[in-house]
Amino acid sequence: MAGRRDGLLTRPHGSPSRGSRIAAAVAVGILLGCVCAFLYPDGLFRSFSRVQYSADGSFQASVARVLTMVSLGMDLKANVIDVVFMCIDTLVKCETSERTSMLKSENEELKKQVSELIAKLKLTEQSVNQAQKQTLTLGEQPKAGPFGTVKSLRTNPTVVPDESVNTRLANILTKVAVRKELIVALANSNVKDMLELWFQNIKRIGIPNYLVVALDDETERFCNSNEVPVYRRNPDESIDSIGRTGGNHVVSGLKFRILREFLQLGYSILLSDVDIIYLQNPFDHLYRDCDVESMSDGHSNMTAYGYDDVFDEITMGWARYAHTMRIWVYNSGFFYIRPTVPSIELLDRVADRLAHEQAWDQRVFNEELFYPSYPGYDGLHASKRTMDMYLFMNSKVLFKTVRKDAHLRRLKPVIVHVNYHPEKFARMKAVIEFYVNGKQDALDPFPDGSMS
C-alpha cells in the first residue's frame, strides 16, 4: 500500500493531483445543486414527471429540441432534464451492452480453458497410474500387498522412437499429431465419396490430429485440394499396386503393415475406416491403459463384453453341460493402438498371416489377440480393452436397438461405424441427418439388416 500511495502523490509537474480532482468534483456538484434549486423551487422529483423523451430517442434530437424551444421562449427546465436523462440512458445502455458481450466472451473462454484442463488432468492421472504400475512391475521384486490391493500391469511401456525408420513420415507426424496421437485412415479413389463425408465431419467437430494415407495419386490430389493432411507412400513400394486397385478387404489388410512405421516412430494411432461418422472427439473418451482399445461388433452387454455360453451335449449324461466363454469379435476398422512391443508384434503377426493366407483381416486380428498359448503355439501377451458400445457404436446397435428406444435415441455417440450394412453411403448420410441436423425420422426408411 505504501508504494501505491507514493505513486499517486508523486506526480510530474503540471499534472493534477487526486486531491485537486476530488475538490473539482465537489465544486461541480455544489454548482449543479444550486442550479437545480433555482430552476426547481417545487422540488426536483416533482418535476421529473414532466420529462418526455424525444420521438427517436437519440441524444442529438434532444439537443436540437432544447435549442428550438429556447428560440421560441418555451419552458427550458423539462428539456434540460430531457438531455441529462438521455445522456444517462445512452451511457447505461452502452456500458450494459459492452459488459454483457465481454462477460459472454470471458465465459466462453473460461469454458474452453476448463475443458482443456480437465482433458490434461485426465491424461496426467492416466500417466501417473501407468507409471506407478510400471515401477511396481519393472522395479525390484515386490511383495504382494493386502487382499484386494494387488493390481497387475496392463499398460506396457512404449518403445523408444526411431525416426530413421521414415524421416519423411516423422516430419509430417510432428506437425499433425497432438500429444503423440492421431487418427489414421487408409484410402484409395474407390472410396472417394465416403472419404469426403469422413473428413467433413472430422473438420466440423474440430479434430486437428488426423491423417489420410493415400494409396493412389488421385486420392492425394483430392486431399490436398480439400486441405486434408495426407501422406503418400513411396511409389516404389511393392504393395502400392495392391493399394491402388484393391477393394475394402484388400486395403484393410495393408493397414497392419503400414501402421507399424507409425508405432516405431512412437505415435499412438486411432485406426479408422472411412465408413465412420464422427460426432464427438474420440480422444476425449479413451482410457489408454492397454495395448489395444477396440470397438466391438457386439450388439448387447453380453455379446460386446463377454458371457458364459453353455454348450449342451446330451450324450454326456451328467456332464452334458459345458461352459464356454464367448465374446463377439473386435472390429479391425476402428481401434486405438499404443506404440508398445506387444502392439508391434500383433501387427507383424497379422501382416505375416495375411501375406500367406487367404483370410479375412478381422478374423486374423482377433485370433492373434485372443488365442492363448498352447502346445506348438505361443499366444500374444497384449492387453486389450473393449470400447463402450453405445459411445463407439456399430450400425447393428444403431439400427436394430438404439433407433427404436426412446431413451437410447437421446444418447449422442462418439462415432457411428456403418460396418454391418453394404449400403454404407446412404446410411452415413442418414446418421448425419439424425444426429447433426436433428431430423428424427432420418433412420426410419432403412431395415434392420441390409436391403438385399
Coordinates of C-alpha atoms in Angstrom, one line a residue:
M1 CA 0.0 0.0 0.0
A2 CA 2.9 2.4 0.8
G3 CA 4.2 2.0 -2.7
R4 CA 0.9 2.8 -4.3
R5 CA 0.3 5.9 -2.1
D6 CA 3.7 7.3 -3.1
G7 CA 2.9 6.7 -6.8
L8 CA -0.3 8.6 -6.6
L9 CA 1.0 11.6 -4.6
T10 CA 4.3 12.0 -6.5
R11 CA 3.4 13.2 -10.0
P12 CA 5.2 15.2 -12.7
H13 CA 5.0 19.0 -12.6
G14 CA 1.8 20.3 -14.0
S15 CA -0.3 17.1 -13.7
P16 CA -3.4 17.4 -11.5
S17 CA -3.3 15.5 -8.1
R18 CA -6.0 13.2 -6.9
G19 CA -7.0 15.8 -4.2
S20 CA -7.5 18.6 -6.7
R21 CA -9.7 16.3 -8.9
I22 CA -11.9 15.5 -5.9
A23 CA -12.2 19.2 -4.9
A24 CA -13.2 20.0 -8.5
A25 CA -15.9 17.3 -8.5
V26 CA -17.3 18.6 -5.2
A27 CA -17.4 22.1 -6.5
V28 CA -19.2 21.0 -9.7
G29 CA -21.7 19.1 -7.5
I30 CA -22.4 22.1 -5.4
L31 CA -22.9 24.3 -8.5
L32 CA -25.3 21.8 -10.0
G33 CA -27.3 21.7 -6.8
C34 CA -27.6 25.5 -6.8
V35 CA -28.8 25.4 -10.4
C36 CA -31.4 22.7 -9.6
A37 CA -32.6 24.7 -6.6
F38 CA -33.1 27.8 -8.7
L39 CA -34.8 26.0 -11.6
Y40 CA -36.9 23.7 -9.5
P41 CA -38.2 25.5 -6.4
D42 CA -41.0 22.9 -6.0
G43 CA -38.6 20.1 -5.9
L44 CA -36.6 18.0 -8.4
F45 CA -38.6 14.8 -8.3
R46 CA -41.9 16.5 -8.7
S47 CA -40.6 18.0 -12.0
F48 CA -39.4 14.6 -13.3
S49 CA -43.0 13.8 -14.4
R50 CA -42.7 16.5 -17.0
V51 CA -39.8 14.8 -18.7
Q52 CA -40.5 13.3 -22.1
Y53 CA -38.0 11.6 -24.4
S54 CA -37.7 12.7 -28.0
A55 CA -39.6 10.6 -30.5
D56 CA -36.4 9.0 -32.0
G57 CA -34.8 8.5 -28.6
S58 CA -31.5 10.0 -29.7
F59 CA -29.2 12.4 -27.9
Q60 CA -28.8 14.7 -30.9
A61 CA -32.6 15.1 -31.3
S62 CA -33.0 16.1 -27.7
V63 CA -30.3 18.8 -28.0
A64 CA -32.0 20.2 -31.2
R65 CA -35.3 20.2 -29.4
V66 CA -33.8 22.3 -26.5
L67 CA -32.4 24.9 -28.9
T68 CA -35.7 25.2 -30.7
M69 CA -37.6 25.7 -27.5
V70 CA -35.2 28.4 -26.4
S71 CA -35.7 30.3 -29.6
L72 CA -39.5 30.1 -29.1
G73 CA -39.3 31.1 -25.5
M74 CA -40.7 27.8 -24.2
D75 CA -40.1 26.2 -20.8
L76 CA -36.4 25.1 -20.7
K77 CA -36.4 23.2 -17.4
A78 CA -38.1 20.0 -18.7
N79 CA -35.8 19.9 -21.8
V80 CA -32.6 20.3 -19.7
I81 CA -33.7 17.2 -17.7
D82 CA -34.6 15.5 -21.1
V83 CA -31.0 16.0 -22.3
V84 CA -29.5 14.8 -19.0
F85 CA -31.6 11.7 -18.9
M86 CA -30.9 10.8 -22.5
C87 CA -27.2 11.1 -21.8
I88 CA -27.5 8.8 -18.7
D89 CA -29.7 6.3 -20.7
T90 CA -27.3 6.2 -23.6
L91 CA -24.3 5.7 -21.3
V92 CA -26.0 2.9 -19.3
K93 CA -27.1 1.1 -22.5
C94 CA -23.6 1.2 -24.0
E95 CA -22.0 0.1 -20.8
T96 CA -24.5 -2.7 -20.3
S97 CA -24.2 -4.0 -23.9
E98 CA -20.4 -3.9 -23.8
R99 CA -20.3 -5.5 -20.4
T100 CA -22.6 -8.3 -21.5
S101 CA -20.6 -9.0 -24.6
M102 CA -17.4 -9.0 -22.5
L103 CA -18.9 -11.4 -19.9
K104 CA -20.1 -13.7 -22.7
S105 CA -16.7 -13.8 -24.3
E106 CA -15.0 -14.4 -20.9
N107 CA -17.5 -17.2 -20.1
E108 CA -16.8 -19.0 -23.4
E109 CA -13.0 -18.6 -22.9
L110 CA -13.3 -20.0 -19.3
K111 CA -15.4 -23.0 -20.6
K112 CA -12.7 -23.7 -23.1
Q113 CA -9.9 -23.5 -20.5
V114 CA -11.8 -25.7 -18.1
S115 CA -12.3 -28.3 -20.8
E116 CA -8.7 -28.3 -21.7
L117 CA -7.7 -28.5 -18.0
I118 CA -10.0 -31.5 -17.5
A119 CA -8.5 -33.3 -20.5
K120 CA -5.0 -32.6 -19.3
L121 CA -5.8 -33.7 -15.8
K122 CA -7.3 -37.0 -17.1
L123 CA -4.2 -37.6 -19.2
T124 CA -1.9 -36.8 -16.2
E125 CA -3.9 -39.2 -13.9
Q126 CA -3.6 -41.9 -16.5
S127 CA 0.2 -41.3 -16.8
V128 CA 0.6 -41.4 -13.1
N129 CA -1.3 -44.6 -12.7
Q130 CA 0.6 -46.2 -15.5
A131 CA 4.0 -45.1 -14.1
Q132 CA 3.1 -46.4 -10.7
K133 CA 2.2 -49.8 -12.1
Q134 CA 5.3 -50.0 -14.3
T135 CA 7.5 -49.0 -11.3
L136 CA 6.0 -51.8 -9.2
T137 CA 6.3 -54.4 -12.0
L138 CA 9.6 -53.5 -13.6
G139 CA 11.4 -52.4 -10.5
E140 CA 12.5 -54.5 -7.6
Q141 CA 10.6 -57.7 -6.9
P142 CA 7.5 -56.6 -5.0
K143 CA 5.7 -58.3 -2.1
A144 CA 2.1 -59.0 -2.6
G145 CA 0.0 -56.3 -0.8
P146 CA -3.1 -56.8 1.3
F147 CA -6.1 -58.6 -0.1
G148 CA -7.9 -56.5 -2.8
T149 CA -4.9 -54.1 -3.3
V150 CA -2.9 -56.0 -5.8
K151 CA -3.0 -54.6 -9.4
S152 CA -1.1 -56.1 -12.3
L153 CA 0.5 -54.2 -15.2
R154 CA -1.7 -53.8 -18.3
T155 CA -0.1 -50.6 -19.7
N156 CA 3.1 -51.8 -21.2
P157 CA 5.9 -49.2 -21.7
T158 CA 6.2 -47.6 -25.0
V159 CA 9.1 -48.2 -27.4
V160 CA 11.9 -45.7 -28.0
P161 CA 11.0 -43.7 -31.1
D162 CA 13.2 -44.4 -34.1
E163 CA 12.9 -41.6 -36.7
S164 CA 15.4 -43.3 -39.0
V165 CA 12.6 -45.7 -40.0
N166 CA 10.8 -43.0 -42.1
T167 CA 12.1 -39.4 -41.7
R168 CA 9.5 -38.0 -44.2
L169 CA 6.6 -39.5 -42.2
A170 CA 8.2 -38.4 -38.9
N171 CA 8.2 -34.8 -40.1
I172 CA 4.5 -35.0 -41.1
L173 CA 3.5 -36.5 -37.8
T174 CA 5.4 -33.8 -35.9
K175 CA 3.1 -31.3 -37.5
V176 CA -0.2 -33.2 -37.3
A177 CA -0.2 -35.2 -34.1
V178 CA -1.4 -33.9 -30.8
R179 CA 0.2 -35.4 -27.7
K180 CA 1.7 -38.1 -29.9
E181 CA -1.7 -39.3 -31.0
L182 CA -3.7 -39.1 -34.3
I183 CA -6.4 -40.7 -36.3
V184 CA -5.2 -42.5 -39.4
A185 CA -7.3 -43.7 -42.3
L186 CA -6.2 -45.6 -45.5
A187 CA -8.0 -44.7 -48.7
N188 CA -7.9 -45.0 -52.5
S189 CA -10.1 -43.5 -55.1
N190 CA -12.6 -46.3 -54.8
V191 CA -14.0 -44.8 -51.6
K192 CA -13.7 -41.1 -52.6
D193 CA -17.3 -40.2 -51.6
M194 CA -17.2 -41.8 -48.2
L195 CA -13.7 -40.3 -47.6
E196 CA -15.1 -36.8 -48.2
L197 CA -18.0 -37.4 -45.8
W198 CA -15.5 -38.8 -43.3
F199 CA -13.2 -35.8 -43.2
Q200 CA -16.0 -33.3 -43.4
N201 CA -17.4 -34.5 -40.1
I202 CA -13.9 -34.5 -38.5
K203 CA -13.5 -30.9 -39.6
R204 CA -16.9 -30.0 -38.4
I205 CA -16.1 -31.2 -34.9
G206 CA -12.7 -29.5 -34.9
I207 CA -10.4 -32.6 -34.6
P208 CA -7.0 -31.4 -35.7
N209 CA -4.9 -34.6 -35.4
Y210 CA -5.9 -36.8 -38.3
L211 CA -4.1 -38.1 -41.4
V212 CA -5.1 -39.8 -44.6
V213 CA -2.7 -42.4 -46.0
A214 CA -3.3 -42.0 -49.8
L215 CA -2.9 -45.2 -51.7
D216 CA -3.0 -43.6 -55.1
D217 CA -2.2 -40.2 -56.7
E218 CA -5.9 -39.2 -57.2
T219 CA -6.6 -39.6 -53.5
E220 CA -3.5 -37.5 -52.7
R221 CA -4.6 -34.7 -55.0
F222 CA -8.2 -34.9 -53.6
C223 CA -6.9 -34.5 -50.1
N224 CA -4.6 -31.6 -50.9
S225 CA -7.4 -29.8 -52.7
N226 CA -9.6 -30.0 -49.6
E227 CA -6.8 -29.1 -47.2
V228 CA -6.8 -32.5 -45.6
P229 CA -3.5 -33.8 -44.1
V230 CA -2.3 -36.5 -46.3
Y231 CA 0.7 -38.9 -46.6
R232 CA 1.6 -40.6 -49.8
R233 CA 3.7 -43.7 -49.5
N234 CA 6.9 -44.0 -51.6
P235 CA 5.8 -45.1 -55.1
D236 CA 8.4 -47.9 -55.4
E237 CA 6.8 -49.9 -52.5
S238 CA 5.8 -53.4 -53.7
I239 CA 2.4 -53.2 -52.0
D240 CA 1.3 -50.0 -53.7
S241 CA -0.1 -51.7 -56.7
I242 CA -2.4 -53.6 -54.3
G243 CA -3.5 -50.4 -52.6
R244 CA -4.3 -48.6 -55.9
T245 CA -6.7 -51.3 -57.3
G246 CA -7.8 -53.3 -54.2
G247 CA -11.2 -53.3 -52.6
N248 CA -12.1 -52.7 -49.0
H249 CA -10.8 -56.0 -47.6
V250 CA -7.5 -55.8 -49.5
V251 CA -6.9 -52.3 -48.3
S252 CA -7.8 -53.3 -44.8
G253 CA -5.1 -56.0 -44.9
L254 CA -2.5 -53.3 -45.9
K255 CA -3.0 -51.2 -42.8
F256 CA -1.3 -53.6 -40.4
R257 CA 2.0 -53.3 -42.4
I258 CA 1.6 -49.5 -42.8
L259 CA 0.8 -48.8 -39.2
R260 CA 4.0 -50.5 -38.0
E261 CA 6.0 -47.4 -39.0
F262 CA 3.7 -45.1 -37.1
L263 CA 4.3 -47.2 -33.9
Q264 CA 8.0 -47.4 -34.5
L265 CA 8.1 -43.6 -34.6
G266 CA 6.5 -43.5 -31.1
Y267 CA 2.9 -42.5 -32.0
S268 CA -0.3 -43.9 -30.7
I269 CA -2.8 -44.4 -33.6
L270 CA -6.6 -44.5 -33.7
L271 CA -7.0 -46.5 -36.9
S272 CA -10.2 -45.6 -38.7
D273 CA -12.1 -46.9 -41.7
V274 CA -13.8 -44.3 -43.8
D275 CA -17.3 -45.6 -43.3
I276 CA -17.4 -43.9 -39.9
I277 CA -19.3 -40.7 -38.9
Y278 CA -17.6 -38.7 -36.1
L279 CA -19.9 -36.9 -33.7
Q280 CA -17.5 -36.2 -30.9
N281 CA -13.7 -36.1 -30.4
P282 CA -12.8 -39.7 -29.7
F283 CA -9.6 -38.8 -27.8
D284 CA -11.8 -37.4 -25.0
H285 CA -13.2 -40.9 -24.4
L286 CA -10.2 -43.2 -24.4
Y287 CA -8.7 -45.0 -21.4
R288 CA -5.2 -45.6 -22.8
D289 CA -4.5 -48.3 -20.2
C290 CA -4.0 -51.2 -22.7
D291 CA -2.0 -52.0 -25.8
V292 CA -5.2 -52.2 -27.9
E293 CA -8.5 -50.5 -27.3
S294 CA -11.1 -51.5 -29.8
M295 CA -14.8 -51.1 -30.7
S296 CA -16.8 -54.3 -30.7
D297 CA -19.0 -56.0 -33.2
G298 CA -21.3 -57.0 -30.3
H299 CA -24.8 -55.5 -30.0
S300 CA -25.6 -56.1 -26.3
N301 CA -23.8 -56.1 -23.0
M302 CA -23.3 -59.9 -23.3
T303 CA -22.0 -60.0 -26.8
A304 CA -19.8 -57.0 -26.5
Y305 CA -18.3 -57.6 -23.1
G306 CA -18.4 -61.4 -22.8
Y307 CA -20.7 -64.1 -21.4
D308 CA -20.9 -67.7 -20.2
D309 CA -22.3 -69.7 -23.1
V310 CA -23.4 -73.2 -22.0
F311 CA -23.0 -76.0 -24.6
D312 CA -25.4 -78.9 -24.2
E313 CA -24.2 -82.4 -25.2
I314 CA -27.0 -84.8 -24.2
T315 CA -24.9 -88.0 -24.8
M316 CA -22.6 -87.0 -21.9
G317 CA -25.4 -87.5 -19.4
W318 CA -24.4 -86.0 -16.0
A319 CA -21.7 -83.9 -17.7
R320 CA -23.9 -82.8 -20.6
Y321 CA -23.4 -79.0 -19.9
A322 CA -20.1 -77.5 -20.8
H323 CA -19.5 -73.8 -20.0
T324 CA -17.8 -71.7 -22.6
M325 CA -16.6 -68.1 -22.5
R326 CA -17.8 -66.1 -25.5
I327 CA -17.2 -62.6 -26.8
W328 CA -18.0 -61.1 -30.2
V329 CA -15.0 -60.0 -32.2
Y330 CA -13.3 -56.7 -32.1
N331 CA -13.7 -54.5 -35.1
S332 CA -10.5 -54.2 -37.0
G333 CA -11.8 -51.0 -38.7
F334 CA -11.7 -48.9 -35.6
F335 CA -9.1 -49.4 -32.8
Y336 CA -6.6 -47.5 -30.7
I337 CA -3.2 -49.0 -30.6
R338 CA -0.2 -47.8 -28.4
P339 CA 3.5 -48.0 -29.5
T340 CA 4.4 -51.0 -27.4
V341 CA 6.3 -54.2 -28.2
P342 CA 3.2 -56.4 -27.9
S343 CA 1.3 -54.0 -30.3
I344 CA 4.1 -54.1 -32.9
E345 CA 4.2 -57.9 -32.5
L346 CA 0.5 -58.0 -33.1
L347 CA 0.8 -56.0 -36.4
D348 CA 3.7 -58.3 -37.5
R349 CA 1.7 -61.4 -36.8
V350 CA -1.4 -60.3 -38.6
A351 CA 0.5 -58.9 -41.6
D352 CA 2.5 -62.1 -42.0
R353 CA -0.5 -64.3 -41.9
L354 CA -2.4 -62.2 -44.4
A355 CA 0.6 -62.4 -46.7
H356 CA 0.5 -66.2 -46.7
E357 CA -3.2 -67.0 -46.1
Q358 CA -6.5 -66.2 -47.9
A359 CA -8.1 -64.9 -44.8
W360 CA -10.2 -62.0 -43.6
D361 CA -8.1 -59.5 -41.7
Q362 CA -10.6 -59.1 -38.9
R363 CA -10.7 -62.8 -38.1
V364 CA -6.9 -62.9 -38.0
F365 CA -6.7 -59.8 -35.9
N366 CA -9.0 -61.3 -33.3
E367 CA -7.3 -64.7 -33.3
E368 CA -3.9 -63.2 -32.6
L369 CA -5.3 -61.1 -29.9
F370 CA -7.3 -63.7 -28.0
Y371 CA -5.9 -67.2 -28.7
P372 CA -3.9 -68.4 -25.6
S373 CA -0.6 -70.3 -25.7
Y374 CA -1.0 -74.0 -26.3
P375 CA 1.4 -76.8 -27.5
G376 CA 3.1 -75.6 -30.6
Y377 CA 1.9 -72.0 -30.4
D378 CA 2.9 -69.0 -28.3
G379 CA 0.0 -66.6 -27.7
L380 CA 0.4 -62.9 -27.8
H381 CA 0.7 -61.2 -24.4
A382 CA -1.1 -58.0 -25.4
S383 CA -3.5 -56.2 -23.1
K384 CA -6.9 -55.2 -24.5
R385 CA -10.0 -53.1 -23.7
T386 CA -13.4 -53.2 -25.2
M387 CA -14.8 -49.7 -26.0
D388 CA -18.3 -48.6 -24.8
M389 CA -20.7 -50.0 -27.4
Y390 CA -23.0 -47.0 -27.1
L391 CA -20.3 -44.4 -27.5
F392 CA -18.4 -46.3 -30.2
M393 CA -21.4 -47.6 -31.9
N394 CA -21.7 -50.1 -34.8
S395 CA -24.6 -49.9 -37.2
K396 CA -26.2 -53.0 -35.9
V397 CA -26.6 -51.4 -32.5
L398 CA -28.0 -48.2 -34.1
F399 CA -30.5 -49.7 -36.5
K400 CA -31.6 -52.7 -34.5
T401 CA -31.7 -51.3 -31.0
V402 CA -31.0 -47.6 -30.5
R403 CA -33.4 -46.0 -33.0
K404 CA -36.3 -48.0 -31.5
D405 CA -35.7 -47.0 -27.9
A406 CA -36.9 -43.6 -26.8
H407 CA -34.1 -43.3 -24.1
L408 CA -31.2 -44.6 -26.2
R409 CA -32.2 -42.2 -29.0
R410 CA -31.2 -39.3 -26.8
L411 CA -27.7 -40.5 -26.4
K412 CA -25.0 -38.9 -28.6
P413 CA -22.4 -41.5 -29.6
V414 CA -18.7 -40.6 -30.3
I415 CA -18.8 -42.4 -33.6
V416 CA -21.1 -44.5 -35.7
H417 CA -19.4 -47.2 -37.8
V418 CA -21.6 -48.4 -40.7
N419 CA -19.9 -51.8 -40.7
Y420 CA -22.9 -54.1 -40.8
H421 CA -24.6 -52.8 -43.9
P422 CA -23.4 -52.7 -47.6
E423 CA -25.4 -49.5 -48.4
K424 CA -22.9 -47.5 -46.5
F425 CA -23.0 -44.1 -48.0
A426 CA -26.8 -43.7 -47.8
R427 CA -26.8 -44.8 -44.1
M428 CA -23.9 -42.5 -43.3
K429 CA -25.9 -39.5 -44.7
A430 CA -28.9 -40.6 -42.6
V431 CA -26.8 -40.8 -39.5
I432 CA -25.7 -37.1 -40.1
E433 CA -29.3 -36.1 -40.6
F434 CA -30.4 -37.8 -37.4
Y435 CA -27.6 -36.8 -35.0
V436 CA -26.3 -33.5 -36.5
N437 CA -29.4 -31.9 -38.2
G438 CA -31.9 -33.3 -35.8
K439 CA -34.2 -35.0 -38.3
Q440 CA -35.9 -37.5 -36.1
D441 CA -37.2 -39.8 -38.9
A442 CA -34.0 -39.9 -40.9
L443 CA -33.2 -43.5 -39.9
D444 CA -36.7 -44.8 -40.4
P445 CA -36.6 -45.8 -44.1
F446 CA -33.8 -48.4 -43.5
P447 CA -34.5 -52.0 -42.4
D448 CA -32.6 -53.5 -39.5
G449 CA -30.4 -55.6 -41.8
S450 CA -29.2 -54.9 -45.4
M451 CA -31.7 -54.0 -48.1
S452 CA -30.8 -57.1 -50.1

